[in-house]
PDB file of C-alpha atoms and ligand atoms in Angstrom:
ATOM      1  CA  MET U   1     -37.836 -64.032 -47.415  1.00 62.00           C
ATOM      2  CA  SER U   2     -36.309 -63.551 -43.997  1.00 63.00           C
ATOM      3  CA  CYS U   3     -39.028 -64.666 -41.542  1.00 73.00           C
ATOM      4  CA  SER U   4     -39.193 -67.915 -39.697  1.00 81.00           C
ATOM      5  CA  ARG U   5     -42.544 -69.713 -39.571  1.00 92.00           C
ATOM      6  CA  LYS U   6     -43.311 -67.893 -36.344  1.00 96.00           C
ATOM      7  CA  LEU U   7     -45.794 -65.121 -35.815  1.00 98.00           C
ATOM      8  CA  TYR U   8     -46.198 -63.082 -32.637  1.00 98.00           C
ATOM      9  CA  VAL U   9     -49.442 -61.146 -32.248  1.00 98.00           C
ATOM     10  CA  ILE U  10     -50.228 -58.501 -29.642  1.00 98.00           C
ATOM     11  CA  PHE U  11     -53.948 -57.898 -29.186  1.00 98.00           C
ATOM     12  CA  PRO U  12     -54.644 -54.556 -27.471  1.00 96.00           C
ATOM     13  CA  ALA U  13     -57.914 -55.063 -25.623  1.00 94.00           C
ATOM     14  CA  ALA U  14     -57.568 -52.625 -22.748  1.00 93.00           C
ATOM     15  CA  GLY U  15     -59.689 -49.779 -24.094  1.00 85.00           C
ATOM     16  CA  SER U  16     -62.602 -48.483 -22.059  1.00 77.00           C
ATOM     17  CA  GLY U  17     -65.112 -49.232 -24.829  1.00 80.00           C
ATOM     18  CA  SER U  18     -67.002 -46.110 -23.747  1.00 82.00           C
ATOM     19  CA  ARG U  19     -68.336 -45.468 -27.264  1.00 87.00           C
ATOM     20  CA  MET U  20     -70.308 -48.715 -27.033  1.00 81.00           C
ATOM     21  CA  HIS U  21     -72.419 -47.231 -24.188  1.00 84.00           C
ATOM     22  CA  SER U  22     -72.813 -50.611 -22.509  1.00 84.00           C
ATOM     23  CA  ASP U  23     -71.887 -52.148 -19.143  1.00 83.00           C
ATOM     24  CA  LYS U  24     -70.783 -55.265 -20.978  1.00 86.00           C
ATOM     25  CA  ASN U  25     -67.230 -55.467 -22.355  1.00 90.00           C
ATOM     26  CA  LYS U  26     -67.642 -54.948 -26.120  1.00 92.00           C
ATOM     27  CA  LEU U  27     -65.282 -57.857 -26.814  1.00 96.00           C
ATOM     28  CA  LEU U  28     -67.790 -60.194 -25.188  1.00 96.00           C
ATOM     29  CA  MET U  29     -70.702 -58.895 -27.249  1.00 96.00           C
ATOM     30  CA  GLU U  30     -71.892 -61.327 -29.866  1.00 97.00           C
ATOM     31  CA  VAL U  31     -71.787 -60.890 -33.615  1.00 97.00           C
ATOM     32  CA  ASP U  32     -74.155 -63.446 -35.116  1.00 97.00           C
ATOM     33  CA  GLY U  33     -74.001 -65.583 -31.964  1.00 97.00           C
ATOM     34  CA  ILE U  34     -70.220 -65.580 -31.484  1.00 98.00           C
ATOM     35  CA  ALA U  35     -68.370 -63.182 -29.155  1.00 97.00           C
ATOM     36  CA  VAL U  36     -66.161 -60.553 -30.814  1.00 97.00           C
ATOM     37  CA  ILE U  37     -62.995 -61.821 -29.080  1.00 97.00           C
ATOM     38  CA  ASP U  38     -63.752 -65.436 -30.051  1.00 98.00           C
ATOM     39  CA  ARG U  39     -64.090 -64.447 -33.702  1.00 98.00           C
ATOM     40  CA  THR U  40     -60.833 -62.458 -33.667  1.00 98.00           C
ATOM     41  CA  LEU U  41     -58.716 -65.144 -32.008  1.00 98.00           C
ATOM     42  CA  SER U  42     -60.266 -67.953 -34.068  1.00 98.00           C
ATOM     43  CA  ALA U  43     -59.362 -66.134 -37.304  1.00 98.00           C
ATOM     44  CA  PHE U  44     -55.700 -66.060 -36.291  1.00 98.00           C
ATOM     45  CA  LYS U  45     -55.747 -69.702 -35.212  1.00 98.00           C
ATOM     46  CA  LYS U  46     -57.271 -70.657 -38.571  1.00 98.00           C
ATOM     47  CA  PHE U  47     -54.508 -68.769 -40.397  1.00 98.00           C
ATOM     48  CA  ALA U  48     -51.784 -70.466 -38.321  1.00 97.00           C
ATOM     49  CA  ASP U  49     -53.311 -73.918 -38.847  1.00 97.00           C
ATOM     50  CA  GLU U  50     -53.705 -73.420 -42.593  1.00 97.00           C
ATOM     51  CA  LYS U  51     -50.170 -72.071 -43.079  1.00 96.00           C
ATOM     52  CA  ASP U  52     -48.473 -74.247 -40.457  1.00 96.00           C
ATOM     53  CA  ILE U  53     -47.195 -71.269 -38.484  1.00 97.00           C
ATOM     54  CA  ASP U  54     -46.296 -71.205 -34.789  1.00 97.00           C
ATOM     55  CA  LEU U  55     -48.442 -68.513 -33.268  1.00 98.00           C
ATOM     56  CA  TYR U  56     -47.677 -66.721 -29.983  1.00 98.00           C
ATOM     57  CA  CYS U  57     -50.402 -64.325 -28.885  1.00 98.00           C
ATOM     58  CA  VAL U  58     -50.333 -61.752 -26.099  1.00 98.00           C
ATOM     59  CA  LEU U  59     -53.647 -60.345 -24.964  1.00 98.00           C
ATOM     60  CA  VAL U  60     -53.422 -56.896 -23.336  1.00 98.00           C
ATOM     61  CA  VAL U  61     -56.399 -56.354 -21.034  1.00 97.00           C
ATOM     62  CA  SER U  62     -57.651 -53.681 -18.663  1.00 95.00           C
ATOM     63  CA  PRO U  63     -55.818 -53.399 -15.322  1.00 96.00           C
ATOM     64  CA  GLY U  64     -57.177 -55.828 -12.739  1.00 96.00           C
ATOM     65  CA  LYS U  65     -58.929 -58.014 -15.334  1.00 96.00           C
ATOM     66  CA  ILE U  66     -56.337 -60.731 -15.987  1.00 98.00           C
ATOM     67  CA  ALA U  67     -58.016 -63.388 -13.803  1.00 98.00           C
ATOM     68  CA  GLU U  68     -61.412 -62.736 -15.412  1.00 96.00           C
ATOM     69  CA  TRP U  69     -59.942 -63.143 -18.867  1.00 97.00           C
ATOM     70  CA  GLU U  70     -58.051 -66.307 -17.905  1.00 97.00           C
ATOM     71  CA  GLU U  71     -61.324 -67.781 -16.736  1.00 97.00           C
ATOM     72  CA  TYR U  72     -63.158 -66.732 -19.912  1.00 97.00           C
ATOM     73  CA  LEU U  73     -60.483 -68.112 -22.248  1.00 97.00           C
ATOM     74  CA  ASP U  74     -59.984 -71.398 -20.397  1.00 96.00           C
ATOM     75  CA  GLY U  75     -61.042 -74.335 -22.558  1.00 96.00           C
ATOM     76  CA  LYS U  76     -61.710 -72.330 -25.731  1.00 97.00           C
ATOM     77  CA  ASP U  77     -60.782 -74.001 -29.048  1.00 95.00           C
ATOM     78  CA  TYR U  78     -58.155 -71.354 -29.655  1.00 96.00           C
ATOM     79  CA  SER U  79     -56.740 -71.077 -26.116  1.00 96.00           C
ATOM     80  CA  SER U  80     -53.504 -72.848 -27.161  1.00 95.00           C
ATOM     81  CA  ILE U  81     -52.436 -69.783 -29.186  1.00 97.00           C
ATOM     82  CA  ILE U  82     -52.453 -67.458 -26.162  1.00 97.00           C
ATOM     83  CA  CYS U  83     -49.058 -67.403 -24.496  1.00 97.00           C
ATOM     84  CA  ALA U  84     -49.618 -64.463 -22.124  1.00 98.00           C
ATOM     85  CA  ILE U  85     -52.188 -62.039 -20.799  1.00 98.00           C
ATOM     86  CA  THR U  86     -50.904 -58.736 -19.514  1.00 98.00           C
ATOM     87  CA  GLU U  87     -52.304 -55.437 -18.293  1.00 98.00           C
ATOM     88  CA  GLY U  88     -52.601 -52.402 -20.522  1.00 97.00           C
ATOM     89  CA  GLY U  89     -51.991 -48.741 -19.807  1.00 95.00           C
ATOM     90  CA  ASP U  90     -54.076 -45.606 -20.103  1.00 93.00           C
ATOM     91  CA  THR U  91     -53.285 -45.122 -23.809  1.00 92.00           C
ATOM     92  CA  ARG U  92     -53.136 -47.501 -26.735  1.00 91.00           C
ATOM     93  CA  THR U  93     -49.396 -46.873 -27.171  1.00 93.00           C
ATOM     94  CA  LYS U  94     -48.765 -47.794 -23.518  1.00 94.00           C
ATOM     95  CA  SER U  95     -50.929 -50.912 -23.805  1.00 95.00           C
ATOM     96  CA  VAL U  96     -49.091 -52.133 -26.892  1.00 97.00           C
ATOM     97  CA  GLY U  97     -45.779 -51.218 -25.213  1.00 96.00           C
ATOM     98  CA  ASN U  98     -46.670 -53.557 -22.331  1.00 97.00           C
ATOM     99  CA  GLY U  99     -47.381 -56.304 -24.867  1.00 98.00           C
ATOM    100  CA  VAL U 100     -44.052 -55.687 -26.583  1.00 98.00           C
ATOM    101  CA  ALA U 101     -42.271 -55.992 -23.216  1.00 97.00           C
ATOM    102  CA  VAL U 102     -43.868 -59.406 -22.626  1.00 97.00           C
ATOM    103  CA  LEU U 103     -42.640 -60.703 -26.003  1.00 97.00           C
ATOM    104  CA  GLU U 104     -39.057 -60.482 -24.758  1.00 95.00           C
ATOM    105  CA  ASP U 105     -39.733 -63.591 -22.619  1.00 96.00           C
ATOM    106  CA  TYR U 106     -40.158 -65.597 -25.846  1.00 95.00           C
ATOM    107  CA  SER U 107     -36.813 -64.427 -27.339  1.00 94.00           C
ATOM    108  CA  PRO U 108     -37.983 -63.616 -30.880  1.00 97.00           C
ATOM    109  CA  ASP U 109     -35.346 -63.068 -33.555  1.00 96.00           C
ATOM    110  CA  ASP U 110     -35.032 -59.532 -34.915  1.00 97.00           C
ATOM    111  CA  ASN U 111     -36.517 -60.627 -38.249  1.00 96.00           C
ATOM    112  CA  ASP U 112     -39.514 -62.456 -36.770  1.00 97.00           C
ATOM    113  CA  ALA U 113     -42.917 -61.039 -37.637  1.00 98.00           C
ATOM    114  CA  VAL U 114     -44.947 -59.266 -34.957  1.00 98.00           C
ATOM    115  CA  PHE U 115     -48.480 -58.082 -35.633  1.00 98.00           C
ATOM    116  CA  ILE U 116     -50.565 -55.761 -33.527  1.00 98.00           C
ATOM    117  CA  HIS U 117     -54.232 -56.433 -34.098  1.00 98.00           C
ATOM    118  CA  ASP U 118     -57.180 -54.673 -32.453  1.00 97.00           C
ATOM    119  CA  ALA U 119     -59.101 -57.359 -30.601  1.00 96.00           C
ATOM    120  CA  ALA U 120     -62.239 -55.531 -31.746  1.00 96.00           C
ATOM    121  CA  ARG U 121     -61.569 -56.155 -35.474  1.00 98.00           C
ATOM    122  CA  CYS U 122     -63.308 -59.495 -35.452  1.00 98.00           C
ATOM    123  CA  LEU U 123     -64.011 -59.837 -39.183  1.00 98.00           C
ATOM    124  CA  ILE U 124     -60.338 -60.118 -40.083  1.00 98.00           C
ATOM    125  CA  ASP U 125     -59.949 -62.793 -42.764  1.00 98.00           C
ATOM    126  CA  THR U 126     -57.110 -65.249 -43.283  1.00 97.00           C
ATOM    127  CA  ASP U 127     -56.219 -63.804 -46.718  1.00 98.00           C
ATOM    128  CA  SER U 128     -55.603 -60.358 -45.214  1.00 98.00           C
ATOM    129  CA  ILE U 129     -53.481 -61.886 -42.438  1.00 98.00           C
ATOM    130  CA  SER U 130     -51.580 -63.891 -45.017  1.00 98.00           C
ATOM    131  CA  ARG U 131     -50.835 -60.862 -47.226  1.00 98.00           C
ATOM    132  CA  CYS U 132     -49.439 -59.026 -44.189  1.00 98.00           C
ATOM    133  CA  PHE U 133     -47.321 -62.021 -43.147  1.00 98.00           C
ATOM    134  CA  ASP U 134     -45.866 -62.406 -46.648  1.00 97.00           C
ATOM    135  CA  ALA U 135     -45.127 -58.669 -46.828  1.00 98.00           C
ATOM    136  CA  ILE U 136     -43.295 -58.467 -43.511  1.00 97.00           C
ATOM    137  CA  CYS U 137     -41.246 -61.541 -44.448  1.00 94.00           C
ATOM    138  CA  ASN U 138     -39.930 -59.610 -47.439  1.00 93.00           C
ATOM    139  CA  ASP U 139     -36.309 -58.540 -46.843  1.00 90.00           C
ATOM    140  CA  ASP U 140     -37.103 -54.983 -47.967  1.00 94.00           C
ATOM    141  CA  ILE U 141     -40.098 -54.383 -45.678  1.00 97.00           C
ATOM    142  CA  CYS U 142     -39.677 -53.773 -41.954  1.00 98.00           C
ATOM    143  CA  VAL U 143     -43.070 -52.206 -41.250  1.00 98.00           C
ATOM    144  CA  CYS U 144     -46.416 -52.493 -42.997  1.00 98.00           C
ATOM    145  CA  VAL U 145     -50.080 -51.995 -42.271  1.00 98.00           C
ATOM    146  CA  SER U 146     -53.285 -53.399 -43.656  1.00 98.00           C
ATOM    147  CA  GLY U 147     -55.310 -50.699 -45.376  1.00 98.00           C
ATOM    148  CA  VAL U 148     -57.915 -49.889 -47.991  1.00 98.00           C
ATOM    149  CA  LYS U 149     -58.286 -46.939 -50.330  1.00 98.00           C
ATOM    150  CA  THR U 150     -60.659 -44.440 -48.865  1.00 97.00           C
ATOM    151  CA  LYS U 151     -64.024 -44.366 -50.616  1.00 96.00           C
ATOM    152  CA  ASN U 152     -64.937 -40.964 -49.263  1.00 96.00           C
ATOM    153  CA  THR U 153     -63.538 -37.519 -49.831  1.00 97.00           C
ATOM    154  CA  ILE U 154     -61.749 -36.398 -46.682  1.00 96.00           C
ATOM    155  CA  LYS U 155     -61.494 -32.785 -45.535  1.00 96.00           C
ATOM    156  CA  MET U 156     -58.693 -31.506 -43.336  1.00 95.00           C
ATOM    157  CA  VAL U 157     -59.968 -28.845 -40.912  1.00 95.00           C
ATOM    158  CA  LYS U 158     -58.113 -26.101 -39.104  1.00 92.00           C
ATOM    159  CA  ALA U 159     -59.237 -27.282 -35.650  1.00 84.00           C
ATOM    160  CA  ASP U 160     -61.824 -29.771 -34.447  1.00 79.00           C
ATOM    161  CA  THR U 161     -63.046 -27.565 -31.614  1.00 78.00           C
ATOM    162  CA  ASP U 162     -65.651 -25.568 -33.553  1.00 74.00           C
ATOM    163  CA  GLU U 163     -69.230 -26.678 -34.085  1.00 85.00           C
ATOM    164  CA  SER U 164     -68.804 -26.086 -37.814  1.00 89.00           C
ATOM    165  CA  PRO U 165     -65.085 -26.643 -38.326  1.00 92.00           C
ATOM    166  CA  LEU U 166     -63.374 -24.552 -40.965  1.00 93.00           C
ATOM    167  CA  VAL U 167     -61.945 -26.567 -43.848  1.00 95.00           C
ATOM    168  CA  GLU U 168     -58.267 -26.123 -44.467  1.00 95.00           C
ATOM    169  CA  SER U 169     -57.786 -28.411 -47.480  1.00 97.00           C
ATOM    170  CA  THR U 170     -59.082 -31.381 -49.460  1.00 98.00           C
ATOM    171  CA  PRO U 171     -56.340 -33.997 -49.908  1.00 97.00           C
ATOM    172  CA  ASP U 172     -56.270 -35.932 -53.188  1.00 97.00           C
ATOM    173  CA  ARG U 173     -58.473 -38.969 -52.533  1.00 96.00           C
ATOM    174  CA  ASN U 174     -56.300 -41.172 -54.742  1.00 96.00           C
ATOM    175  CA  LEU U 175     -53.495 -40.785 -52.232  1.00 97.00           C
ATOM    176  CA  LEU U 176     -55.560 -41.587 -49.131  1.00 98.00           C
ATOM    177  CA  TYR U 177     -55.842 -44.960 -47.423  1.00 98.00           C
ATOM    178  CA  GLU U 178     -57.757 -45.925 -44.336  1.00 97.00           C
ATOM    179  CA  VAL U 179     -55.479 -48.051 -42.244  1.00 98.00           C
ATOM    180  CA  GLN U 180     -56.641 -50.896 -40.084  1.00 98.00           C
ATOM    181  CA  THR U 181     -54.870 -53.614 -38.203  1.00 98.00           C
ATOM    182  CA  PRO U 182     -52.835 -55.829 -38.459  1.00 98.00           C
ATOM    183  CA  GLN U 183     -50.021 -53.344 -38.034  1.00 98.00           C
ATOM    184  CA  CYS U 184     -46.908 -55.376 -38.735  1.00 98.00           C
ATOM    185  CA  PHE U 185     -43.257 -55.122 -37.807  1.00 98.00           C
ATOM    186  CA  LYS U 186     -40.052 -57.039 -37.824  1.00 98.00           C
ATOM    187  CA  TYR U 187     -39.418 -57.605 -34.104  1.00 98.00           C
ATOM    188  CA  GLY U 188     -36.101 -55.687 -33.995  1.00 98.00           C
ATOM    189  CA  VAL U 189     -37.702 -52.538 -35.443  1.00 98.00           C
ATOM    190  CA  LEU U 190     -40.764 -52.847 -33.207  1.00 98.00           C
ATOM    191  CA  THR U 191     -38.711 -52.982 -30.010  1.00 98.00           C
ATOM    192  CA  GLU U 192     -36.596 -50.036 -31.124  1.00 97.00           C
ATOM    193  CA  CYS U 193     -39.699 -47.927 -31.897  1.00 97.00           C
ATOM    194  CA  TYR U 194     -41.408 -48.732 -28.587  1.00 95.00           C
ATOM    195  CA  PHE U 195     -38.219 -48.227 -26.574  1.00 96.00           C
ATOM    196  CA  GLU U 196     -37.689 -44.792 -28.150  1.00 96.00           C
ATOM    197  CA  ALA U 197     -41.379 -43.844 -27.852  1.00 95.00           C
ATOM    198  CA  SER U 198     -41.447 -44.779 -24.178  1.00 94.00           C
ATOM    199  CA  ALA U 199     -38.285 -42.748 -23.469  1.00 95.00           C
ATOM    200  CA  GLU U 200     -39.655 -39.739 -25.355  1.00 95.00           C
ATOM    201  CA  GLY U 201     -43.288 -40.061 -24.213  1.00 94.00           C
ATOM    202  CA  TYR U 202     -44.389 -40.179 -27.864  1.00 95.00           C
ATOM    203  CA  GLU U 203     -47.957 -41.398 -28.414  1.00 94.00           C
ATOM    204  CA  ALA U 204     -49.866 -42.258 -31.596  1.00 93.00           C
ATOM    205  CA  THR U 205     -53.286 -43.686 -32.430  1.00 86.00           C
ATOM    206  CA  ASP U 206     -51.712 -46.349 -34.597  1.00 92.00           C
ATOM    207  CA  ASP U 207     -48.527 -48.317 -34.159  1.00 95.00           C
ATOM    208  CA  THR U 208     -46.952 -47.758 -37.554  1.00 97.00           C
ATOM    209  CA  ALA U 209     -47.056 -43.981 -36.927  1.00 97.00           C
ATOM    210  CA  LEU U 210     -44.293 -44.641 -34.407  1.00 97.00           C
ATOM    211  CA  ALA U 211     -42.198 -46.207 -37.157  1.00 98.00           C
ATOM    212  CA  GLU U 212     -42.834 -43.188 -39.413  1.00 97.00           C
ATOM    213  CA  HIS U 213     -41.799 -40.913 -36.541  1.00 97.00           C
ATOM    214  CA  TYR U 214     -38.476 -42.755 -36.222  1.00 97.00           C
ATOM    215  CA  GLY U 215     -37.775 -42.642 -39.955  1.00 97.00           C
ATOM    216  CA  TYR U 216     -38.795 -46.119 -41.126  1.00 98.00           C
ATOM    217  CA  ASP U 217     -40.608 -46.686 -44.423  1.00 98.00           C
ATOM    218  CA  VAL U 218     -44.110 -47.989 -43.846  1.00 98.00           C
ATOM    219  CA  ARG U 219     -45.885 -49.929 -46.610  1.00 98.00           C
ATOM    220  CA  ILE U 220     -49.610 -50.429 -47.009  1.00 98.00           C
ATOM    221  CA  VAL U 221     -50.779 -53.972 -47.703  1.00 98.00           C
ATOM    222  CA  GLU U 222     -54.189 -54.562 -49.260  1.00 98.00           C
ATOM    223  CA  GLY U 223     -56.747 -55.106 -46.491  1.00 98.00           C
ATOM    224  CA  SER U 224     -60.477 -55.665 -46.603  1.00 98.00           C
ATOM    225  CA  TYR U 225     -63.355 -53.198 -46.325  1.00 98.00           C
ATOM    226  CA  ALA U 226     -65.052 -55.735 -44.070  1.00 98.00           C
ATOM    227  CA  ASN U 227     -62.275 -55.534 -41.466  1.00 98.00           C
ATOM    228  CA  ILE U 228     -64.184 -53.012 -39.354  1.00 98.00           C
ATOM    229  CA  LYS U 229     -63.505 -52.195 -35.719  1.00 96.00           C
ATOM    230  CA  ILE U 230     -66.444 -52.831 -33.415  1.00 96.00           C
ATOM    231  CA  THR U 231     -66.673 -49.460 -31.692  1.00 94.00           C
ATOM    232  CA  THR U 232     -70.283 -48.221 -31.502  1.00 94.00           C
ATOM    233  CA  PRO U 233     -73.556 -50.187 -31.197  1.00 92.00           C
ATOM    234  CA  GLU U 234     -74.377 -49.971 -34.919  1.00 96.00           C
ATOM    235  CA  ASP U 235     -71.072 -51.709 -35.731  1.00 97.00           C
ATOM    236  CA  ILE U 236     -72.544 -54.976 -34.418  1.00 97.00           C
ATOM    237  CA  ALA U 237     -75.379 -54.762 -36.960  1.00 97.00           C
ATOM    238  CA  ILE U 238     -72.957 -53.737 -39.717  1.00 98.00           C
ATOM    239  CA  ALA U 239     -70.679 -56.681 -38.880  1.00 98.00           C
ATOM    240  CA  GLU U 240     -73.623 -59.089 -38.987  1.00 97.00           C
ATOM    241  CA  ALA U 241     -74.666 -57.759 -42.396  1.00 97.00           C
ATOM    242  CA  LEU U 242     -71.089 -58.050 -43.690  1.00 97.00           C
ATOM    243  CA  LEU U 243     -70.847 -61.628 -42.403  1.00 96.00           C
ATOM    244  CA  LYS U 244     -73.892 -62.655 -44.439  1.00 93.00           C
ATOM    245  CA  ASN U 245     -72.049 -61.441 -47.515  1.00 84.00           C
ATOM    246  CA  MET U 246     -68.828 -63.252 -46.586  1.00 82.00           C
ATOM    247  CA  HIS U 247     -70.305 -66.754 -46.385  1.00 67.00           C
TER     248      HIS U 247
HETATM  249  O1  C5P V 301     -59.398 -46.396 -29.026  1.00 58.63           O
HETATM  250  P1  C5P V 301     -59.258 -47.263 -30.213  1.00 58.63           P
HETATM  251  O2  C5P V 301     -60.591 -47.698 -30.746  1.00 58.63           O
HETATM  252  O3  C5P V 301     -58.345 -46.770 -31.276  1.00 58.63           O
HETATM  253  O4  C5P V 301     -58.608 -48.609 -29.658  1.00 58.63           O
HETATM  254  C1  C5P V 301     -58.153 -49.611 -30.524  1.00 58.63           C
HETATM  255  C2  C5P V 301     -57.747 -50.830 -29.711  1.00 58.63           C
HETATM  256  O5  C5P V 301     -56.795 -50.455 -28.723  1.00 58.63           O
HETATM  257  C3  C5P V 301     -58.933 -51.472 -28.988  1.00 58.63           C
HETATM  258  O6  C5P V 301     -58.874 -52.887 -29.198  1.00 58.63           O
HETATM  259  C4  C5P V 301     -58.713 -51.081 -27.540  1.00 58.63           C
HETATM  260  O7  C5P V 301     -59.163 -52.051 -26.607  1.00 58.63           O
HETATM  261  C5  C5P V 301     -57.195 -50.936 -27.461  1.00 58.63           C
HETATM  262  N1  C5P V 301     -56.755 -50.008 -26.408  1.00 58.63           N
HETATM  263  C6  C5P V 301     -55.926 -50.483 -25.389  1.00 58.63           C
HETATM  264  N2  C5P V 301     -55.536 -49.634 -24.361  1.00 58.63           N
HETATM  265  C7  C5P V 301     -55.958 -48.360 -24.328  1.00 58.63           C
HETATM  266  C8  C5P V 301     -56.800 -47.859 -25.374  1.00 58.63           C
HETATM  267  C9  C5P V 301     -57.172 -48.707 -26.406  1.00 58.63           C
HETATM  268  O8  C5P V 301     -55.541 -51.663 -25.404  1.00 58.63           O
HETATM  269  N3  C5P V 301     -55.590 -47.600 -23.319  1.00 58.63           N
END
C-alpha cells in the first residue's frame, strides 16, 4: 500500500441544477430533514473519523457564491474538513480542474489519494468510501471509480437528435457498469490528466474518462445502488425512501 493516511476530496458543486426546476440551490434542499450538502460532507467526516484519516476537502461552487457558502458552512459539525472553497467553471471538467489547482497549495505527494465526489450524491456510505480508499492505495491502481453493474439493458443509438432514435446496438449487459462518484486518483496522475486536458481543451462528463483518454487503466470498485445523484425533484423522494431502508 502506497498511500499516506491523507485523503483529498474535491466536491464539484458549481452546476446550475436546472433539472431540479427550483429557485433554491439543490444542495440546500433537505432529504429527510437534512440538507443534501450536509449529508454529503458528514459522510466523509464520519469516514475520516472512523479510519483516522486526515481529510482535506475543496468545495467548488458557482462563480460569485463563495461568501454565501462560507456563511452557510460556518459552525457546521463538519466545517473542520473544508480547507478551501473555490469557484467553478462552465463545465464539470473546468470546475474540477479549478479544484485540482487549489490542491497544489497543500503539497500532496504524488501517491496521495484524491477523490472527486459529486456534492449531490448525499447517500454515499462509509463502506463505499473505504473500498475506494483501499483500492487507490494499492500500488497497482492509479485510477478507480465507484460503480455498480447496470440492472437495465442499455441501447446504443445512432444519434440522440431524433424523436424515436434509431438503435445501433445492444451492448452485453454483463459488461456494463454505471459509474458514480467517488472518482479516485493518485495525485500525480490526476494533475497530469487535468494539465493535459486543459491544454488540449478535452472535456468529459466524468473524471476517470480523462484518465482513459490519456492511456491509464481505470478500475471499477464496488459502489452502492443507493449512491444516487440528486438531480430531479423525484430524486429527493427516492433518496428518502432509500434512507428508510438504510437505517
Ligand atoms: O451535470 P452533472 O449532474 O453531471 O454534474 C455533476 C456534479 O458536477 C454536480 O455536483 C454539479 O454541481 C457539478 N458541476 C460543476 N460545474 C459545472 C457543472 C457541474 O461543479 N459547470
